PDB file of C-alpha atoms in Angstrom:
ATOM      1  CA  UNK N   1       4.441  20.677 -13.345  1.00  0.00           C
ATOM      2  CA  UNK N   2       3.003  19.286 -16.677  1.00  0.00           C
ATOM      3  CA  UNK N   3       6.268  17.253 -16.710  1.00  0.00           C
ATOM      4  CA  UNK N   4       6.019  15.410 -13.805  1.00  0.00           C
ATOM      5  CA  UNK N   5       4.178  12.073 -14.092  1.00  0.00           C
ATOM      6  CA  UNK N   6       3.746  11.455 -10.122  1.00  0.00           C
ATOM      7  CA  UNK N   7       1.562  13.810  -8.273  1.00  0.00           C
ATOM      8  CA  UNK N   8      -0.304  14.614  -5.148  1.00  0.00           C
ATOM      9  CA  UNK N   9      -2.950  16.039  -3.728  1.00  0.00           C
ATOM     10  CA  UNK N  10      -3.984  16.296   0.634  1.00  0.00           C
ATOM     11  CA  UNK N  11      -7.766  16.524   1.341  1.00  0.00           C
ATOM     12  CA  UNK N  12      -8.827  16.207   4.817  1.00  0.00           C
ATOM     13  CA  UNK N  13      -5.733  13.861   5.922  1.00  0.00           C
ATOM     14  CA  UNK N  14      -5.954  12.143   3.290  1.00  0.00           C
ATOM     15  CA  UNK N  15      -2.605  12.340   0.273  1.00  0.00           C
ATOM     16  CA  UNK N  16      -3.532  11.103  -2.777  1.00  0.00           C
ATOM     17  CA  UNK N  17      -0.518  10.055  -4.709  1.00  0.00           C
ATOM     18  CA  UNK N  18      -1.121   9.625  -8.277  1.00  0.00           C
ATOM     19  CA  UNK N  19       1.126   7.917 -11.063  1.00  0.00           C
ATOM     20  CA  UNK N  20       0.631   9.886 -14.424  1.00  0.00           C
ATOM     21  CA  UNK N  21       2.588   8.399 -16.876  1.00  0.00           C
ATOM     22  CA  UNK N  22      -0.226   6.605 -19.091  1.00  0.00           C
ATOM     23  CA  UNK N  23       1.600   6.246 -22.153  1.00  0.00           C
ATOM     24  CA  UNK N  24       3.803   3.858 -21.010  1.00  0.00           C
ATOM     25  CA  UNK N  25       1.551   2.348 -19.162  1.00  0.00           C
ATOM     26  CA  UNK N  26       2.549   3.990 -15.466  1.00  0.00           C
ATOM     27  CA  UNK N  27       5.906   1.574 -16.189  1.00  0.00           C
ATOM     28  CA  UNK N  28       8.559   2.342 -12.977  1.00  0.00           C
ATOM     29  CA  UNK N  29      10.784   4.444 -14.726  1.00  0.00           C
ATOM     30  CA  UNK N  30      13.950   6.003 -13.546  1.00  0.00           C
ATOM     31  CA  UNK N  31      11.549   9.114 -13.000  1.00  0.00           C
ATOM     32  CA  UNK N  32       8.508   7.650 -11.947  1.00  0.00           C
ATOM     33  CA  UNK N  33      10.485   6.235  -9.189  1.00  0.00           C
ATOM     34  CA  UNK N  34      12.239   9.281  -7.918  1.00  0.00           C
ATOM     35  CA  UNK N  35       9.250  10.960  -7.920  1.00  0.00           C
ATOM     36  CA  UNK N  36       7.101   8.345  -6.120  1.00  0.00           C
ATOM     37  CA  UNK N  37      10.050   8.476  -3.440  1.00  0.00           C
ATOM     38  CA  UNK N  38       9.322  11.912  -2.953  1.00  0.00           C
ATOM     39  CA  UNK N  39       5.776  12.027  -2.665  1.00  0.00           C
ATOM     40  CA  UNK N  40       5.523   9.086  -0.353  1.00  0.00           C
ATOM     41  CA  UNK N  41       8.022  10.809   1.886  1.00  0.00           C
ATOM     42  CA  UNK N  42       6.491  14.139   1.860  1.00  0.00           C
ATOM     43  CA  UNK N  43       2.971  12.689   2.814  1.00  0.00           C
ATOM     44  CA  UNK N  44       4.757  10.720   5.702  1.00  0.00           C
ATOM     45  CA  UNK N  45       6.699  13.691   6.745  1.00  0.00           C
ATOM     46  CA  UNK N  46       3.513  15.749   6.874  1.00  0.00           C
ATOM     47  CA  UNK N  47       1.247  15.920   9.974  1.00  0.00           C
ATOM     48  CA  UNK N  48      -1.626  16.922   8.280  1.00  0.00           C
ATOM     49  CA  UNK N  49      -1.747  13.683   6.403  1.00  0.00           C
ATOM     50  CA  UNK N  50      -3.336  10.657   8.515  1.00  0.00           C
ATOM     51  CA  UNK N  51      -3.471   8.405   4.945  1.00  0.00           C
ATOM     52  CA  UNK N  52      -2.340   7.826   1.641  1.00  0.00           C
ATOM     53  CA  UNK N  53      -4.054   6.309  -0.916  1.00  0.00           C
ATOM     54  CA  UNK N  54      -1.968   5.213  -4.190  1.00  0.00           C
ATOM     55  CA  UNK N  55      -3.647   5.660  -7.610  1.00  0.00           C
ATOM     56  CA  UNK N  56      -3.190   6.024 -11.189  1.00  0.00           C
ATOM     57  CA  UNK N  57      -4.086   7.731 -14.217  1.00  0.00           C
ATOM     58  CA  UNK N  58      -5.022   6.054 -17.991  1.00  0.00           C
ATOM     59  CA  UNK N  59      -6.418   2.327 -17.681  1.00  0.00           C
ATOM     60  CA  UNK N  60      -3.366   0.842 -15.930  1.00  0.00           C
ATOM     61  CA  UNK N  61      -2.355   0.901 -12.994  1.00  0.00           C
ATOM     62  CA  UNK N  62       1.334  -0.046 -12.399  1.00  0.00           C
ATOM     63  CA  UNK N  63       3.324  -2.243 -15.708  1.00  0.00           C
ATOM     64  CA  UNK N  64       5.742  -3.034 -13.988  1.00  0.00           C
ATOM     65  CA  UNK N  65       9.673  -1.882 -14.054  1.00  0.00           C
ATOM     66  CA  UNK N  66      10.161  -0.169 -17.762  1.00  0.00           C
ATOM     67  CA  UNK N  67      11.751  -2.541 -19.846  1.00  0.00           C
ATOM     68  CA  UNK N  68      13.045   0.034 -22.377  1.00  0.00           C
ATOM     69  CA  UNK N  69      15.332   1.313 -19.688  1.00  0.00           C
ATOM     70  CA  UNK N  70      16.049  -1.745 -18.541  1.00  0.00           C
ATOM     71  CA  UNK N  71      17.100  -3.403 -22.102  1.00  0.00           C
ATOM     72  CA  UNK N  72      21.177  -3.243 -22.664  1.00  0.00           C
ATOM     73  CA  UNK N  73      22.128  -1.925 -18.676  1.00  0.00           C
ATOM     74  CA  UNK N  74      24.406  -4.569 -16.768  1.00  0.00           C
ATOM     75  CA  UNK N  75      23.088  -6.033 -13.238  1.00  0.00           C
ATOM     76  CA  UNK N  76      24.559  -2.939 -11.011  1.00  0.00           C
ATOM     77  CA  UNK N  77      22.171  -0.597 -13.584  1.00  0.00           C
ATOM     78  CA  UNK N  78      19.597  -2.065 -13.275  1.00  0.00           C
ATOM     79  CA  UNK N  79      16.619  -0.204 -12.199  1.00  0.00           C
ATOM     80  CA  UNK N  80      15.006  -2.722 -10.215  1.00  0.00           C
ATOM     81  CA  UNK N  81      18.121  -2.590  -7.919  1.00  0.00           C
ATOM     82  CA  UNK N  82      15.681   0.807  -6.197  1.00  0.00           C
ATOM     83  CA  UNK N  83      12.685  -0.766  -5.997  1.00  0.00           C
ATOM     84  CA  UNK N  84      13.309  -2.540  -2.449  1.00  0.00           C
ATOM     85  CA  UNK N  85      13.287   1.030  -1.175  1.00  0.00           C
ATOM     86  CA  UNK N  86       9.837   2.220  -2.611  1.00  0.00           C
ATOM     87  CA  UNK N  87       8.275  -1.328  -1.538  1.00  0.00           C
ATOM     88  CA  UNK N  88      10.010  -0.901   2.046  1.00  0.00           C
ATOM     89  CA  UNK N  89       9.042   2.632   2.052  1.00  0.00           C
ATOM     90  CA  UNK N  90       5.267   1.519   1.553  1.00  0.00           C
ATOM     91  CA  UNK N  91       5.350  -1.492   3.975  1.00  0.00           C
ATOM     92  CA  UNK N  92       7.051   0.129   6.876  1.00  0.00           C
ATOM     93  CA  UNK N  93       5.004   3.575   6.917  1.00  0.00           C
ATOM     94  CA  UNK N  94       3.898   4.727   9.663  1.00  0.00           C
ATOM     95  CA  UNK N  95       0.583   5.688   7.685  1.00  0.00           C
ATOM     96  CA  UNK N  96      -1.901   3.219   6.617  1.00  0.00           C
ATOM     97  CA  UNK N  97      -1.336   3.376   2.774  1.00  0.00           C
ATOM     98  CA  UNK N  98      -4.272   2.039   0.134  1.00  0.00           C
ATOM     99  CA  UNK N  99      -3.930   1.224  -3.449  1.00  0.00           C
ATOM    100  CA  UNK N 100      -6.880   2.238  -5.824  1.00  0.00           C
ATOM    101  CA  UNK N 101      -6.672   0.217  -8.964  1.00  0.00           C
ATOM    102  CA  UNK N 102      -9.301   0.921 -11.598  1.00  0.00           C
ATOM    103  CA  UNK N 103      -6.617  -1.006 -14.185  1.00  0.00           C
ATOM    104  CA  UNK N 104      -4.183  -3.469 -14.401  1.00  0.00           C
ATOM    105  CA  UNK N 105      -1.529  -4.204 -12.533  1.00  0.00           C
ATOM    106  CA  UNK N 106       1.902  -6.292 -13.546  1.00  0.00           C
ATOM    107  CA  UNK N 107       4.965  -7.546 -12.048  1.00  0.00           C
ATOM    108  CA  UNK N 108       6.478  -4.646  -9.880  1.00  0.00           C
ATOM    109  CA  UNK N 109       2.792  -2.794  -9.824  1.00  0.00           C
ATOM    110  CA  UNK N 110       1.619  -6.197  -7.954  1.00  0.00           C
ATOM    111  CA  UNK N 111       4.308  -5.456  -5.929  1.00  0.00           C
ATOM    112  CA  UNK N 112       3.109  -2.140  -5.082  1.00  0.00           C
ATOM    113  CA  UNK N 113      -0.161  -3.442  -4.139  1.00  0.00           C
ATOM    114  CA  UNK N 114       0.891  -6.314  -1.906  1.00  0.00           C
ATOM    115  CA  UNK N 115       2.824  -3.398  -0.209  1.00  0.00           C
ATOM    116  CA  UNK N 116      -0.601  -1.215   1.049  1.00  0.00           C
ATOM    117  CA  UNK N 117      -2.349  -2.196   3.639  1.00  0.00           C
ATOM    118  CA  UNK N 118      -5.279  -2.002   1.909  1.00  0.00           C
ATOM    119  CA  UNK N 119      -5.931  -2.905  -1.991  1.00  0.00           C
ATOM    120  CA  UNK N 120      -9.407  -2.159  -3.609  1.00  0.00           C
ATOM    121  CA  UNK N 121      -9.850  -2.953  -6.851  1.00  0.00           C
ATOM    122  CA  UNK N 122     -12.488  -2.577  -9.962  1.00  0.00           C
ATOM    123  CA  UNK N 123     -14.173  -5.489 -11.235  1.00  0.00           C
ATOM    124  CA  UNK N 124     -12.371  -4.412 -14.574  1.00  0.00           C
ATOM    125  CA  UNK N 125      -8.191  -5.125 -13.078  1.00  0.00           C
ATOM    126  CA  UNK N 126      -6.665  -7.828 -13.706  1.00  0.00           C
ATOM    127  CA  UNK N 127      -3.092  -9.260 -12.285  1.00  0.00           C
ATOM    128  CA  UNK N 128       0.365 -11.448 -13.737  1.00  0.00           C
ATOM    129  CA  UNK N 129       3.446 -12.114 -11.850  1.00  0.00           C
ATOM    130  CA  UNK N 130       4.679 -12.054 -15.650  1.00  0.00           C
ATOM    131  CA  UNK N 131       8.528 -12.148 -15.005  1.00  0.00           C
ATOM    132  CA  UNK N 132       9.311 -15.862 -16.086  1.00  0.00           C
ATOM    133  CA  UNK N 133       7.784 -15.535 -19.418  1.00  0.00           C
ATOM    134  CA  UNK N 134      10.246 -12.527 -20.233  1.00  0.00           C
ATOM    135  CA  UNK N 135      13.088 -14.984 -18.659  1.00  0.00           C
ATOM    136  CA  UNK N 136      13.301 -12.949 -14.598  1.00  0.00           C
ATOM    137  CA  UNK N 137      12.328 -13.518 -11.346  1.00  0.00           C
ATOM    138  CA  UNK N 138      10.007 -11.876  -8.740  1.00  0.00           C
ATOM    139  CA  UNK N 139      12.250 -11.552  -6.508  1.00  0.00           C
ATOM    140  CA  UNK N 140      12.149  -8.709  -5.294  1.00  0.00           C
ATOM    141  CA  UNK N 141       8.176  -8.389  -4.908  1.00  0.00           C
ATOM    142  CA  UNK N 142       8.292 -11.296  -3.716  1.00  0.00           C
ATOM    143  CA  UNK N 143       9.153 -10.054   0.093  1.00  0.00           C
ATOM    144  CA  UNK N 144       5.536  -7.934  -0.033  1.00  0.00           C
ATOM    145  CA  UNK N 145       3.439 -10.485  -2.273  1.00  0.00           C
ATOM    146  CA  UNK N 146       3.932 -13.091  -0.287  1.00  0.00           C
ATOM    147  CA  UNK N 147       3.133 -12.680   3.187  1.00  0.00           C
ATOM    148  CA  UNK N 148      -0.438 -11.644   1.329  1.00  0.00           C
ATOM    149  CA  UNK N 149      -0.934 -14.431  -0.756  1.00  0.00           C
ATOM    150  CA  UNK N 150      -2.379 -18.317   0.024  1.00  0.00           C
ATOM    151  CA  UNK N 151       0.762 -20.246  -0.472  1.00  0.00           C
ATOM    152  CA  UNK N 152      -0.792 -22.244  -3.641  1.00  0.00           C
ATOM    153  CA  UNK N 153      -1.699 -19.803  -5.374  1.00  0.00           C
ATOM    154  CA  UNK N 154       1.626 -18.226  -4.872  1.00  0.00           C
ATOM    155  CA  UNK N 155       2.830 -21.122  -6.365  1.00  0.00           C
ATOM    156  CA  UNK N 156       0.678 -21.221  -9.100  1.00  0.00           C
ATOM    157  CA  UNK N 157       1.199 -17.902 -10.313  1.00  0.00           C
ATOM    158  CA  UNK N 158       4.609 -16.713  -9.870  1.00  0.00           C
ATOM    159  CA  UNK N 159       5.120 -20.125 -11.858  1.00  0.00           C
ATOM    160  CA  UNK N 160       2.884 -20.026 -14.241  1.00  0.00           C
ATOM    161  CA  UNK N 161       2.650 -16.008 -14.888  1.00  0.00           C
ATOM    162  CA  UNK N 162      -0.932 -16.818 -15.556  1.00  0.00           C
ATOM    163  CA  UNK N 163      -3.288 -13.139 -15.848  1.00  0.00           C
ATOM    164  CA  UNK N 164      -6.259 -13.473 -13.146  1.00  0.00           C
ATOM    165  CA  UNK N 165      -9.004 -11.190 -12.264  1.00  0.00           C
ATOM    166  CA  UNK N 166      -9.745  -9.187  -9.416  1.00  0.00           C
ATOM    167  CA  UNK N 167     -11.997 -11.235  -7.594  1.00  0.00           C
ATOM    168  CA  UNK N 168      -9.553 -14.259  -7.515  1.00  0.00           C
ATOM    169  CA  UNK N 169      -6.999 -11.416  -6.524  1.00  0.00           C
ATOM    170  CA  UNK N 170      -9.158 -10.684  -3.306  1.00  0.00           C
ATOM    171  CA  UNK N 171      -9.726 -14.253  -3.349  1.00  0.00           C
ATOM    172  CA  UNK N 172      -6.449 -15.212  -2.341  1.00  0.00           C
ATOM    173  CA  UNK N 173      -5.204 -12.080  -0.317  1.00  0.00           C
ATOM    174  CA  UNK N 174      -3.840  -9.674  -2.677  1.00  0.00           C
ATOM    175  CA  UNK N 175      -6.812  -6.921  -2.442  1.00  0.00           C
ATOM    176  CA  UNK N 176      -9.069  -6.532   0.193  1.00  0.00           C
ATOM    177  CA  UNK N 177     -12.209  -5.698  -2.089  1.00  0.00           C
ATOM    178  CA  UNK N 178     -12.801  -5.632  -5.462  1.00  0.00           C
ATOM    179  CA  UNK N 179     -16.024  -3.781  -6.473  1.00  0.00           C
ATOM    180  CA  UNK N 180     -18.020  -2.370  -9.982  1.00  0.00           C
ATOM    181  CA  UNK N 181     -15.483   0.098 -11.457  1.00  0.00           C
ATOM    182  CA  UNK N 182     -18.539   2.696 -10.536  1.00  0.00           C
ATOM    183  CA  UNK N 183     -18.076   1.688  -6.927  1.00  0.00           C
ATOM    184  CA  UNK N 184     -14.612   2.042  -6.892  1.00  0.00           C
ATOM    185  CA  UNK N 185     -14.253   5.715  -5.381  1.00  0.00           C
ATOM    186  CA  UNK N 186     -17.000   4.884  -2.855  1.00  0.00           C
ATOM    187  CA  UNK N 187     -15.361   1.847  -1.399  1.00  0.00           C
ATOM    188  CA  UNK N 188     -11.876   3.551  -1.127  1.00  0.00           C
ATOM    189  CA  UNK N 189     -13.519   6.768   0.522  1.00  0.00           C
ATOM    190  CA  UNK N 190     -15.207   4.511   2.948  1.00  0.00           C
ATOM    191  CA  UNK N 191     -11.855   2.786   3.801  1.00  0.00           C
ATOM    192  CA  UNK N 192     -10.432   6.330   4.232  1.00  0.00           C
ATOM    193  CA  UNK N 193     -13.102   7.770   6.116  1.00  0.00           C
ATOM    194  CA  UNK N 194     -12.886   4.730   8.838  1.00  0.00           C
ATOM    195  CA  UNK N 195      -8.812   5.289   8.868  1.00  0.00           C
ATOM    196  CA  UNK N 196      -8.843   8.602   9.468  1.00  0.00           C
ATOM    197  CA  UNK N 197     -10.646   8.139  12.849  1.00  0.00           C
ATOM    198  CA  UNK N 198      -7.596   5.953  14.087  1.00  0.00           C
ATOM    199  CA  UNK N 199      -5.006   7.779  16.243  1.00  0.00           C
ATOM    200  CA  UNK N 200      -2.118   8.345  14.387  1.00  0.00           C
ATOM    201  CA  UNK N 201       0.523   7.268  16.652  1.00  0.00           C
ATOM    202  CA  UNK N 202      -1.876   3.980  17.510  1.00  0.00           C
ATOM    203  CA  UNK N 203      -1.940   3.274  13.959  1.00  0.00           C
ATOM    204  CA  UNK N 204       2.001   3.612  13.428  1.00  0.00           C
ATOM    205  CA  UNK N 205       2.228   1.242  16.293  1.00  0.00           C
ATOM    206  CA  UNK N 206      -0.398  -1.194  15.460  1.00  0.00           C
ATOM    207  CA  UNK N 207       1.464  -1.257  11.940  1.00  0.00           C
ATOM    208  CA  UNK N 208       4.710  -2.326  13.518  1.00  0.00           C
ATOM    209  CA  UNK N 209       2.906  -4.663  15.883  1.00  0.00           C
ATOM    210  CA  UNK N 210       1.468  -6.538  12.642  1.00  0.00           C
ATOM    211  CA  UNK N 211       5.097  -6.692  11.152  1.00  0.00           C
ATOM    212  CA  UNK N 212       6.732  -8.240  14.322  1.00  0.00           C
ATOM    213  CA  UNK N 213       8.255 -11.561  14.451  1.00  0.00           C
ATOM    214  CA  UNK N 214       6.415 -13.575  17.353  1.00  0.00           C
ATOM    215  CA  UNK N 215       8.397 -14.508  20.635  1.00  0.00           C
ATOM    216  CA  UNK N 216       9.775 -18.077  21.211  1.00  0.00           C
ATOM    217  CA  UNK N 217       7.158 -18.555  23.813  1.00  0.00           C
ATOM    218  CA  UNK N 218       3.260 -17.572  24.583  1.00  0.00           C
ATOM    219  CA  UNK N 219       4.851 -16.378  27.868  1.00  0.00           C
ATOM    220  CA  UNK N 220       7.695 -13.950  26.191  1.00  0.00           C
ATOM    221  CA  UNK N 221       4.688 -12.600  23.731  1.00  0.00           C
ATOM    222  CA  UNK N 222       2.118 -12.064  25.991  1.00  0.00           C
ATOM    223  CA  UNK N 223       4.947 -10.325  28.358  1.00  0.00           C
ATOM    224  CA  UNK N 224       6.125  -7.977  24.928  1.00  0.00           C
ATOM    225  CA  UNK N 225       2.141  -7.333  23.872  1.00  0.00           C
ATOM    226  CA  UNK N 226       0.940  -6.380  27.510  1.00  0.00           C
ATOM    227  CA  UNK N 227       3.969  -3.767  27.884  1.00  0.00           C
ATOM    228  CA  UNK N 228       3.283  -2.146  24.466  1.00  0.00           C
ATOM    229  CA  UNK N 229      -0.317  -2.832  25.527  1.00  0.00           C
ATOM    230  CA  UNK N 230       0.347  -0.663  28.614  1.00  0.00           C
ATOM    231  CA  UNK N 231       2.103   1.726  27.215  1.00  0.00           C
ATOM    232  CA  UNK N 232      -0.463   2.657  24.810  1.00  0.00           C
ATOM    233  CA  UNK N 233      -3.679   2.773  27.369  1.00  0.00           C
ATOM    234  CA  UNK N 234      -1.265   5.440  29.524  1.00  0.00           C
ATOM    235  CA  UNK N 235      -0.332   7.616  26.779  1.00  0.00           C
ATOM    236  CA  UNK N 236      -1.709  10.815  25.629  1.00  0.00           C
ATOM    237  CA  UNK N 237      -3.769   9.387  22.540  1.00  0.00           C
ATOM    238  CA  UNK N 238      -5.105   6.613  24.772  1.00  0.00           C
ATOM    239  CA  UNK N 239      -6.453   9.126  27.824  1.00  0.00           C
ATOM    240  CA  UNK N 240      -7.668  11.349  24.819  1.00  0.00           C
ATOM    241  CA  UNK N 241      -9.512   8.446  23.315  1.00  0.00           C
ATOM    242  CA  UNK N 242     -10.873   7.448  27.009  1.00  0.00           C
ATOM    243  CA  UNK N 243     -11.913  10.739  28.047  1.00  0.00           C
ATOM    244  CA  UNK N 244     -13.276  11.457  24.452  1.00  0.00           C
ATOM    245  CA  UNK N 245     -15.203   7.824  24.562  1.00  0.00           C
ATOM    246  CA  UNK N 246     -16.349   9.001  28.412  1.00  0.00           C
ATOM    247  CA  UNK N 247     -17.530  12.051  27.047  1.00  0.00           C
ATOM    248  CA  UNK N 248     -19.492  11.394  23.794  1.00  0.00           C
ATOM    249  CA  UNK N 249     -17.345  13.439  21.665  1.00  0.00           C
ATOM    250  CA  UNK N 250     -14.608  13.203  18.827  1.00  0.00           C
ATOM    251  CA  UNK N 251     -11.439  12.512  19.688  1.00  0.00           C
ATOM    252  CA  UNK N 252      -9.077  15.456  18.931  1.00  0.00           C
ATOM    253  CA  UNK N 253      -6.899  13.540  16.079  1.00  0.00           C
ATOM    254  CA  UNK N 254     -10.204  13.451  14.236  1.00  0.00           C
ATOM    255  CA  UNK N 255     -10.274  15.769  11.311  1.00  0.00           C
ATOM    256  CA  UNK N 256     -13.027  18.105  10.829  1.00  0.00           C
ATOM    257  CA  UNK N 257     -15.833  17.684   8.620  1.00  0.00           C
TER     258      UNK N 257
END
């Protein structure tokens, strides 16, 4: 629809999300974020999909929450008050998800990117925790930025709301790679094309093993890691991947070429 300004696209199990709403500057508006809910949970819901990759159209990537809407409308109105879900939605999928940012990214869009698992940016993006110098808080993306980021630099930016380039963003933790903007395609494709080859339940559950909260003891973890450990190596994906590994072929979650 030439109304909608979130779209998506599945090519050999892999969604591509897009945000499409360049003249505001892909802002998270009450309709950007409805659709982005939807998307997100029809490429999760779908079997054919093994990945999503999050991108953008125009030359940003994510503003932030829109600020127009968000001018005049009391603390229950607020839009941000949806934006846990989207974030949580991201984190907690069972699908590896990857941000593609050949722009900028600010605020809530930093947010969205601390929420992949992957991040690749272009030499060309650029990043601000710019809430305190429009008198808010990063709260909310705080809960995904932060378990990414070196704590100093954490400190440093949320504070000072300072703009910072993608190297010092994959510097600290917040991307993975950042790359020549005419690399950019190239270097997400060949994180695809190596995710696609996991199994997809394995990948689910080595998703919620990152996201786990450690036993008391090395005992009690060891104990929890060797039973999901177990359980794993005895399941179907695991004799697949065995048998396929035995037999010098592709495993049969692989898609074809």
């Amino acid at each position: 629809m030439a109304d909608e300004l979130v779209h998506d696209e599945v090519h050999r199990g892999v969604a591509t999300i897009t945000l499409d709403s360049p003249h505001n500057r892909n802002a998270l508006s009450a309709q950007l974020r409805r659709e982005l809910t939807e998307r997100l949970d029809a490429a999760i819901a779908d079997s054919a999909v093994r990945v999503v990759v999050l991108t953008h159209t125009g030359p940003v990537f994510c503003s932030g929450m829109d600020l127009k809407e968000a001018s005049g409308a009391g603390a229950e109105r607020q839009g941000v008050n949806e934006f846990p879900a989207i974030l949580q939605r991201i984190w907690t999928s069972p699908k590896p998800v990857v941000a593609r940012l050949a722009g900028p990214a600010r605020a809530g869009g930093v947010g969205l990117v601390a929420a992949c698992d992957i991040a690749v940016a272009a030499h060309s993006a650029t990043f601000a925790f710019s809430e305190v110098r429009i008198g808010v808080v990063p709260a909310v993306i705080s809960v995904t930025v932060l378990p990414r980021l070196l704590p100093r630099a954490a400190h440093e930016l949320f504070l000072t709301g300072e703009t910072f380039d993608a190297e010092r963003a994959a510097a600290i933790g917040l991307v993975n790679s950042a790359v020549p903007a005419e690399d950019l395609d190239a270097e997400v494709r060949r994180y695809t094309d190596m995710l696609v080859l996991g199994a997809p339940n394995a990948l689910a559950a080595t998703k919620e093993m990152l996201r786990r909260t450690r036993a008391d003891s090395l005992a009690a973890d060891f104990a929890a890691m060797l039973e999901f450990s177990a359980k794993h190596f005895a399941g179907a994906e695991g004799q697949e991947g065995i048998a396929a590994f035995r037999e010098k072929r592709k495993p049969s979650w692989v898609p074809a070429d």
